[in-house]
Amino acid sequence: MIWNGISSPKSCREICANNISWSNPMKIEVVIGNIVKQPDVEAIVNSANANLRLGSGVAGAIHMAAGDKLEDYCQPFAPLELGAALITPGFDLPNKWVIHVRSAHYINNTEPERYMAFAIFSMLNVARENKIKTLAMPAIGTGMFKFPAVLAARITAKCLQEFAKGEHDIELVRICVVNEEMRQLFESALAVDVGLNVG
């Protein structure tokens, strides 16, 4: 299943105080951790390249952990369009699903912020369509895609806030980052853009 584009929220939800959760509820965690070592979530998110092949960074780690069957499964769906998301089995991963998203490259693509937002909304919509309740995602756009970490954090926070206003079954989104500086950036973005104090 491939999703491309943004679905408008259907209804507003009141933001709850004192933790990162909405009345839906959808809890958000920001952790320092390896995306392929999140066995307690149903799906992990791959920041994919266009050809959906083994690459470096997050994509490489996920493909290595999932085994050769993942790349073989992905090939009929390549190339993945900018802003699109594709769901596949997790194969050798402990997670049932992998959601592959193609963000824009901050330098090489036009309107990179717009396409990064498309990618995040597409990923969340794929999770919703497949009744996924828990997922872990990397800091999409950073790394090989060259987004400034502050900008990536703000876009992610705004997308999560908007998505949470609509109908969905997602209970947990875990953002896995590589170091303490990134953790603080994402927690600050959530606090500023969503209006919550993050512990």
Coordinates of N, CA and C in Angstrom, one line a residue:
M1 N 0.8 -1.2 0.0 CA 0.0 0.0 0.0 C 0.9 1.2 0.0
I2 N 0.7 2.1 -1.0 CA 1.4 3.4 -1.0 C 0.4 4.5 -0.8
W3 N 0.8 5.5 0.1 CA 0.1 6.7 0.3 C 0.9 7.9 -0.1
N4 N 0.2 8.8 -0.8 CA 0.9 10.0 -1.2 C 0.0 11.2 -1.0
G5 N 0.4 12.1 -0.2 CA -0.4 13.3 0.0 C -0.9 13.4 1.5
I6 N -1.5 14.5 1.7 CA -1.9 14.9 3.1 C -3.5 14.8 3.2
S7 N -3.9 14.1 4.3 CA -5.3 14.1 4.6 C -5.6 15.1 5.6
S8 N -6.6 15.9 5.4 CA -7.0 17.0 6.3 C -7.6 16.4 7.6
P9 N -7.3 16.9 8.7 CA -7.9 16.5 10.0 C -9.4 16.6 9.9
K10 N -10.1 15.6 10.4 CA -11.6 15.6 10.4 C -12.2 16.4 11.6
S11 N -11.6 16.4 12.7 CA -12.2 17.1 13.8 C -11.0 17.5 14.8
C12 N -11.3 18.5 15.6 CA -10.3 19.0 16.6 C -10.4 18.2 17.8
R13 N -9.2 18.1 18.5 CA -9.0 17.4 19.7 C -8.4 18.4 20.7
E14 N -8.8 18.3 21.9 CA -8.2 19.2 23.0 C -6.9 18.6 23.4
I15 N -5.9 19.4 23.5 CA -4.6 19.0 23.9 C -4.6 18.8 25.4
C16 N -4.1 17.6 25.9 CA -4.0 17.4 27.3 C -2.7 18.0 27.9
A17 N -2.8 18.3 29.2 CA -1.6 19.0 29.8 C -0.7 17.9 30.5
N18 N 0.5 18.4 30.7 CA 1.5 17.6 31.6 C 2.1 16.4 30.9
N19 N 1.7 16.0 29.8 CA 2.5 15.0 29.0 C 2.2 15.1 27.6
I20 N 3.0 14.4 26.8 CA 2.8 14.6 25.3 C 1.7 13.6 24.8
S21 N 0.5 14.0 25.1 CA -0.6 13.1 24.6 C -1.8 14.0 24.3
W22 N -2.7 13.4 23.4 CA -3.9 14.1 23.1 C -5.1 13.2 23.6
S23 N -6.3 13.8 23.5 CA -7.4 13.1 24.0 C -7.7 11.9 23.2
N24 N -7.1 11.7 22.1 CA -7.3 10.5 21.2 C -7.1 9.1 21.9
P25 N -6.0 8.9 22.7 CA -4.8 9.7 23.0 C -3.7 9.2 22.0
M26 N -2.7 10.1 21.8 CA -1.5 9.7 21.1 C -0.3 10.2 21.9
K27 N 0.4 9.3 22.5 CA 1.6 9.7 23.2 C 2.8 9.8 22.3
I28 N 3.7 10.8 22.6 CA 4.9 10.9 21.9 C 6.1 10.8 22.8
E29 N 7.0 10.0 22.5 CA 8.3 9.9 23.2 C 9.4 10.3 22.3
V30 N 10.4 10.9 22.9 CA 11.7 11.2 22.2 C 12.8 10.5 23.0
V31 N 13.4 9.6 22.4 CA 14.4 8.8 23.0 C 15.7 8.7 22.2
I32 N 16.8 8.5 22.9 CA 18.1 8.2 22.2 C 18.1 6.7 22.0
G33 N 18.1 6.3 20.8 CA 18.0 4.9 20.6 C 18.2 4.5 19.1
N34 N 18.4 3.2 18.9 CA 18.6 2.6 17.6 C 17.2 2.2 17.1
I35 N 16.8 2.7 15.9 CA 15.5 2.4 15.3 C 15.2 0.9 15.1
V36 N 16.3 0.1 14.9 CA 16.0 -1.3 14.7 C 16.0 -2.1 16.0
K37 N 16.1 -1.4 17.1 CA 16.1 -2.1 18.4 C 14.9 -1.5 19.2
Q38 N 13.7 -1.5 18.6 CA 12.5 -1.1 19.3 C 11.5 -2.2 19.2
P39 N 11.7 -3.3 19.8 CA 10.9 -4.5 19.7 C 9.4 -4.4 20.2
D40 N 9.2 -3.4 21.0 CA 7.9 -3.2 21.6 C 6.9 -2.5 20.7
V41 N 7.3 -2.0 19.5 CA 6.3 -1.3 18.7 C 6.0 -2.2 17.5
E42 N 4.8 -1.9 16.9 CA 4.3 -2.7 15.8 C 5.0 -2.4 14.5
A43 N 5.4 -1.1 14.3 CA 6.0 -0.7 13.1 C 7.2 0.3 13.4
I44 N 8.2 0.2 12.5 CA 9.3 1.2 12.5 C 9.3 1.9 11.2
V45 N 9.8 3.1 11.2 CA 9.7 3.9 10.0 C 11.1 4.0 9.3
N46 N 11.2 3.8 8.0 CA 12.4 3.8 7.3 C 12.5 5.1 6.5
S47 N 13.5 5.9 6.7 CA 13.7 7.1 5.8 C 14.4 6.7 4.6
A48 N 13.6 6.3 3.6 CA 14.0 5.6 2.4 C 14.6 6.4 1.3
N49 N 15.4 5.8 0.4 CA 15.8 6.4 -0.8 C 14.8 6.1 -1.9
A50 N 14.9 6.7 -3.0 CA 13.9 6.6 -4.1 C 13.8 5.1 -4.6
N51 N 14.9 4.4 -4.7 CA 14.9 3.1 -5.2 C 14.6 2.0 -4.2
L52 N 14.4 2.4 -2.9 CA 14.0 1.5 -1.9 C 15.0 0.4 -1.7
R53 N 16.3 0.7 -1.9 CA 17.3 -0.3 -1.8 C 18.2 -0.1 -0.5
L54 N 19.0 -1.0 -0.2 CA 19.9 -0.9 0.9 C 20.8 0.3 0.7
G55 N 20.8 1.2 1.6 CA 21.7 2.4 1.5 C 22.4 2.6 2.8
S56 N 22.8 3.8 3.1 CA 23.5 4.1 4.4 C 22.5 4.6 5.4
G57 N 23.0 4.9 6.6 CA 22.2 5.5 7.6 C 21.0 4.6 8.0
V58 N 19.8 5.2 8.3 CA 18.7 4.5 8.8 C 18.3 3.4 7.8
A59 N 18.2 3.7 6.5 CA 17.8 2.7 5.5 C 18.7 1.5 5.5
G60 N 20.0 1.7 5.6 CA 20.9 0.6 5.6 C 20.7 -0.2 6.8
A61 N 20.6 0.4 8.0 CA 20.4 -0.4 9.2 C 19.1 -1.2 9.2
I62 N 18.0 -0.6 8.7 CA 16.8 -1.4 8.6 C 16.9 -2.5 7.6
H63 N 17.4 -2.3 6.5 CA 17.5 -3.4 5.5 C 18.4 -4.5 6.0
M64 N 19.5 -4.1 6.6 CA 20.4 -5.2 7.2 C 19.7 -6.0 8.2
A65 N 18.9 -5.4 9.1 CA 18.3 -6.1 10.2 C 17.1 -6.9 9.7
A66 N 16.4 -6.4 8.6 CA 15.2 -7.1 8.1 C 15.6 -8.3 7.2
G67 N 16.8 -8.3 6.6 CA 17.2 -9.3 5.7 C 16.9 -9.0 4.2
D68 N 17.4 -9.9 3.4 CA 17.3 -9.7 1.9 C 15.9 -9.6 1.4
K69 N 14.9 -10.3 2.1 CA 13.6 -10.4 1.6 C 12.9 -9.0 1.6
L70 N 13.4 -8.1 2.4 CA 12.8 -6.7 2.4 C 13.1 -6.0 1.1
E71 N 14.3 -6.0 0.7 CA 14.6 -5.3 -0.5 C 13.9 -6.0 -1.7
D72 N 13.9 -7.3 -1.8 CA 13.2 -8.0 -2.8 C 11.7 -7.6 -2.9
Y73 N 11.1 -7.5 -1.7 CA 9.7 -7.1 -1.6 C 9.4 -5.7 -2.1
C74 N 10.4 -4.8 -1.8 CA 10.2 -3.4 -2.1 C 10.3 -3.1 -3.6
Q75 N 11.1 -3.9 -4.4 CA 11.4 -3.5 -5.7 C 10.3 -3.2 -6.7
P76 N 9.2 -3.9 -6.6 CA 8.0 -3.6 -7.5 C 7.4 -2.2 -7.3
F77 N 7.7 -1.7 -6.1 CA 7.1 -0.4 -5.8 C 8.1 0.8 -6.0
A78 N 9.3 0.5 -6.5 CA 10.3 1.6 -6.7 C 10.0 2.1 -8.2
P79 N 10.3 3.4 -8.4 CA 10.8 4.4 -7.4 C 9.7 5.0 -6.5
L80 N 10.0 5.2 -5.3 CA 9.0 5.8 -4.4 C 9.0 7.3 -4.6
E81 N 7.8 7.9 -4.8 CA 7.8 9.3 -5.1 C 8.1 10.1 -3.8
L82 N 8.5 11.4 -4.1 CA 8.7 12.3 -2.9 C 7.4 12.5 -2.1
G83 N 7.6 12.4 -0.8 CA 6.4 12.5 0.1 C 5.5 11.3 0.2
A84 N 5.9 10.2 -0.4 CA 5.0 9.0 -0.4 C 5.5 8.1 0.7
A85 N 4.6 7.2 1.1 CA 4.9 6.2 2.1 C 4.4 4.8 1.6
L86 N 5.2 3.8 2.0 CA 4.9 2.4 1.6 C 5.0 1.5 2.8
I87 N 4.1 0.6 3.0 CA 4.2 -0.3 4.1 C 4.5 -1.7 3.6
T88 N 5.5 -2.3 4.4 CA 5.9 -3.7 4.0 C 6.0 -4.5 5.3
P89 N 6.1 -5.8 5.2 CA 6.3 -6.7 6.3 C 7.7 -6.3 6.9
G90 N 7.9 -6.7 8.2 CA 9.2 -6.4 8.8 C 10.2 -7.6 8.6
F91 N 9.8 -8.7 8.1 CA 10.6 -9.9 7.8 C 11.4 -10.2 9.1
D92 N 12.7 -10.1 9.1 CA 13.6 -10.6 10.2 C 13.6 -9.6 11.4
L93 N 13.0 -8.5 11.2 CA 12.9 -7.5 12.4 C 11.9 -8.0 13.4
P94 N 12.0 -7.6 14.6 CA 11.0 -8.0 15.6 C 9.6 -7.3 15.4
N95 N 9.6 -6.3 14.6 CA 8.4 -5.5 14.3 C 7.6 -6.1 13.1
K96 N 6.3 -6.0 13.2 CA 5.5 -6.6 12.2 C 5.6 -5.8 10.9
W97 N 5.8 -4.5 11.0 CA 5.7 -3.7 9.8 C 6.9 -2.7 9.7
V98 N 7.2 -2.4 8.4 CA 8.1 -1.2 8.2 C 7.4 -0.3 7.3
I99 N 7.3 1.0 7.7 CA 6.7 2.0 6.8 C 7.9 2.8 6.2
H100 N 8.0 2.8 4.9 CA 9.1 3.5 4.2 C 8.5 4.8 3.7
V101 N 9.3 5.9 4.0 CA 8.9 7.2 3.6 C 10.0 7.9 2.8
R102 N 9.7 8.6 1.8 CA 10.7 9.3 1.1 C 10.6 10.8 1.3
S103 N 11.5 11.4 2.1 CA 11.5 12.8 2.4 C 12.3 13.5 1.3
A104 N 12.3 14.8 1.3 CA 13.1 15.5 0.3 C 14.5 15.7 0.8
H105 N 15.4 16.0 -0.1 CA 16.8 16.4 0.2 C 16.7 17.9 0.4
Y106 N 17.2 18.4 1.5 CA 17.1 19.8 1.8 C 17.8 20.7 0.8
I107 N 18.9 20.3 0.2 CA 19.6 21.1 -0.8 C 19.2 20.8 -2.2
N108 N 19.0 19.5 -2.6 CA 18.8 19.1 -4.0 C 17.4 19.2 -4.5
N109 N 16.4 19.2 -3.6 CA 15.0 19.2 -4.0 C 14.4 20.6 -3.8
T110 N 13.4 20.9 -4.7 CA 12.7 22.2 -4.4 C 11.6 21.9 -3.4
E111 N 11.2 22.9 -2.7 CA 10.2 22.8 -1.6 C 10.4 21.7 -0.6
P112 N 11.6 21.6 -0.1 CA 11.9 20.4 0.8 C 11.1 20.4 2.0
E113 N 10.7 21.5 2.6 CA 9.9 21.5 3.8 C 8.5 20.9 3.5
R114 N 8.0 21.3 2.4 CA 6.7 20.8 2.0 C 6.7 19.3 1.8
Y115 N 7.7 18.8 1.1 CA 7.7 17.3 0.9 C 8.1 16.5 2.1
M116 N 8.8 17.1 3.0 CA 9.1 16.5 4.3 C 7.8 16.3 5.0
A117 N 7.0 17.4 5.1 CA 5.7 17.3 5.7 C 4.8 16.2 5.1
F118 N 4.8 16.2 3.7 CA 4.0 15.2 3.0 C 4.4 13.8 3.5
A119 N 5.8 13.6 3.6 CA 6.3 12.3 4.0 C 5.8 11.9 5.3
I120 N 5.8 12.8 6.3 CA 5.4 12.5 7.7 C 3.9 12.2 7.7
F121 N 3.1 13.0 7.0 CA 1.6 12.8 7.0 C 1.3 11.5 6.3
S122 N 2.0 11.2 5.2 CA 1.8 9.9 4.5 C 2.1 8.7 5.4
M123 N 3.2 8.8 6.1 CA 3.6 7.8 7.1 C 2.5 7.6 8.1
L124 N 2.0 8.7 8.7 CA 1.0 8.6 9.7 C -0.3 8.0 9.2
N125 N -0.7 8.4 7.9 CA -1.9 7.9 7.3 C -1.8 6.4 7.0
V126 N -0.6 6.0 6.6 CA -0.4 4.5 6.3 C -0.6 3.8 7.7
A127 N -0.1 4.3 8.7 CA -0.2 3.7 10.0 C -1.7 3.6 10.4
R128 N -2.4 4.7 10.2 CA -3.9 4.8 10.5 C -4.6 3.8 9.7
E129 N -4.4 3.7 8.4 CA -5.1 2.8 7.5 C -4.9 1.4 7.9
N130 N -3.7 1.0 8.4 CA -3.4 -0.3 8.8 C -3.6 -0.6 10.3
K131 N -4.3 0.3 11.0 CA -4.7 0.1 12.4 C -3.4 -0.2 13.3
I132 N -2.3 0.5 12.9 CA -1.1 0.4 13.7 C -1.2 1.3 14.9
K133 N -1.0 0.8 16.1 CA -1.2 1.6 17.3 C 0.1 2.1 17.9
T134 N 1.2 1.5 17.6 CA 2.5 1.9 18.1 C 3.6 1.9 17.0
L135 N 4.4 2.9 16.9 CA 5.4 3.0 15.9 C 6.6 3.8 16.4
A136 N 7.7 3.5 15.8 CA 9.0 4.3 16.1 C 9.5 4.8 14.8
M137 N 9.9 6.1 14.9 CA 10.4 6.8 13.7 C 11.7 7.4 14.0
P138 N 12.6 7.6 12.9 CA 13.8 8.3 13.1 C 13.6 9.8 13.0
A139 N 14.6 10.6 13.1 CA 14.6 12.0 12.9 C 14.6 12.2 11.4
I140 N 13.4 12.1 10.8 CA 13.3 12.2 9.3 C 13.8 13.5 8.8
G141 N 14.6 13.4 7.7 CA 15.1 14.6 7.1 C 16.5 14.9 7.5
T142 N 17.0 14.5 8.7 CA 18.3 14.7 9.1 C 19.2 13.7 8.5
G143 N 20.5 13.8 8.7 CA 21.4 12.8 8.2 C 21.6 13.0 6.7
M144 N 21.4 12.0 5.9 CA 21.7 12.0 4.4 C 20.9 13.1 3.7
F145 N 19.7 13.4 4.3 CA 18.8 14.4 3.6 C 19.1 15.8 3.9
K146 N 20.1 16.0 4.8 CA 20.7 17.3 5.1 C 19.8 18.4 5.7
F147 N 18.7 18.1 6.2 CA 17.8 19.1 6.9 C 18.5 19.5 8.1
P148 N 18.5 20.8 8.4 CA 19.0 21.3 9.7 C 18.1 20.6 10.8
A149 N 18.7 20.2 11.9 CA 18.0 19.4 12.9 C 16.8 20.2 13.5
V150 N 17.1 21.5 13.7 CA 16.0 22.4 14.3 C 14.8 22.4 13.4
L151 N 15.0 22.6 12.1 CA 13.9 22.6 11.1 C 13.2 21.3 11.1
A152 N 13.9 20.2 11.0 CA 13.3 18.9 11.0 C 12.5 18.6 12.2
A153 N 13.0 19.0 13.4 CA 12.2 18.9 14.6 C 10.9 19.7 14.6
R154 N 11.0 20.9 14.1 CA 9.8 21.7 14.1 C 8.7 21.2 13.1
I155 N 9.2 20.7 11.9 CA 8.2 20.2 10.9 C 7.6 18.9 11.5
T156 N 8.4 18.1 12.1 CA 7.8 16.8 12.7 C 6.8 17.2 13.8
A157 N 7.1 18.1 14.7 CA 6.2 18.5 15.8 C 4.9 19.0 15.2
K158 N 5.0 19.9 14.2 CA 3.7 20.4 13.7 C 2.9 19.4 13.0
C159 N 3.5 18.4 12.3 CA 2.8 17.4 11.6 C 2.1 16.5 12.6
L160 N 2.8 16.1 13.7 CA 2.2 15.3 14.7 C 1.0 16.0 15.4
Q161 N 1.2 17.2 15.6 CA 0.1 18.0 16.3 C -1.1 18.0 15.4
E162 N -0.9 18.3 14.1 CA -2.1 18.4 13.2 C -2.7 17.0 13.0
F163 N -1.9 16.0 12.8 CA -2.5 14.6 12.7 C -3.3 14.2 13.9
A164 N -2.8 14.6 15.1 CA -3.5 14.1 16.3 C -4.9 14.8 16.4
K165 N -5.2 15.8 15.7 CA -6.5 16.5 15.8 C -7.6 15.6 15.1
G166 N -7.2 14.7 14.2 CA -8.1 13.9 13.5 C -8.4 12.6 14.1
E167 N -9.2 11.8 13.5 CA -9.6 10.4 14.0 C -8.4 9.5 13.6
H168 N -8.0 8.7 14.6 CA -6.9 7.7 14.4 C -6.9 6.8 15.6
D169 N -6.1 5.7 15.4 CA -6.0 4.7 16.5 C -4.6 4.7 17.1
I170 N -3.7 5.6 16.7 CA -2.3 5.5 17.1 C -2.2 5.9 18.6
E171 N -1.6 5.1 19.3 CA -1.4 5.3 20.8 C 0.0 5.9 21.1
L172 N 1.0 5.5 20.3 CA 2.4 5.9 20.7 C 3.2 6.1 19.4
V173 N 3.8 7.3 19.3 CA 4.8 7.6 18.3 C 6.1 7.8 19.1
R174 N 7.1 7.0 18.8 CA 8.4 7.2 19.5 C 9.4 7.7 18.5
I175 N 10.0 8.8 18.8 CA 11.0 9.4 17.9 C 12.4 9.0 18.4
C176 N 13.1 8.3 17.6 CA 14.5 7.8 18.0 C 15.5 8.7 17.4
V177 N 16.3 9.3 18.3 CA 17.4 10.2 17.9 C 18.7 9.7 18.3
V178 N 19.8 10.3 17.8 CA 21.1 9.7 17.9 C 21.9 10.3 19.1
N179 N 21.5 11.4 19.7 CA 22.3 11.9 20.8 C 21.4 12.9 21.6
E180 N 22.0 13.4 22.7 CA 21.3 14.2 23.7 C 20.9 15.5 23.1
E181 N 21.8 16.1 22.2 CA 21.4 17.4 21.6 C 20.2 17.2 20.7
M182 N 20.1 16.2 19.9 CA 18.9 15.9 19.1 C 17.7 15.7 20.0
R183 N 17.8 15.0 21.0 CA 16.7 14.8 21.9 C 16.1 16.1 22.4
Q184 N 17.0 17.0 22.9 CA 16.6 18.2 23.4 C 15.9 19.1 22.3
L185 N 16.5 19.0 21.1 CA 15.9 19.8 20.0 C 14.4 19.3 19.7
F186 N 14.2 18.0 19.6 CA 12.9 17.5 19.3 C 11.9 17.8 20.5
E187 N 12.4 17.6 21.7 CA 11.5 17.9 22.9 C 11.2 19.4 22.9
S188 N 12.1 20.3 22.6 CA 11.8 21.7 22.6 C 10.8 22.1 21.5
A189 N 11.0 21.4 20.3 CA 10.0 21.7 19.2 C 8.6 21.3 19.6
L190 N 8.5 20.1 20.3 CA 7.2 19.7 20.7 C 6.6 20.6 21.7
A191 N 7.5 21.1 22.6 CA 7.0 22.0 23.7 C 6.5 23.4 23.1
V192 N 7.3 23.9 22.1 CA 7.0 25.2 21.5 C 5.8 25.1 20.6
D193 N 5.8 24.1 19.7 CA 4.8 24.0 18.6 C 3.5 23.4 19.1
V194 N 3.6 22.5 20.1 CA 2.4 21.8 20.6 C 2.0 22.4 21.9
G195 N 2.9 23.2 22.6 CA 2.5 23.9 23.8 C 2.5 23.0 25.0
L196 N 3.4 22.0 25.1 CA 3.5 21.2 26.2 C 4.9 21.2 26.8
N197 N 5.1 21.1 28.1 CA 6.4 20.9 28.7 C 6.8 19.5 28.7
V198 N 8.0 19.3 28.2 CA 8.4 17.9 28.0 C 9.4 17.6 29.1
G199 N 9.2 16.5 29.8 CA 10.1 16.1 30.8 C 11.3 15.3 30.4

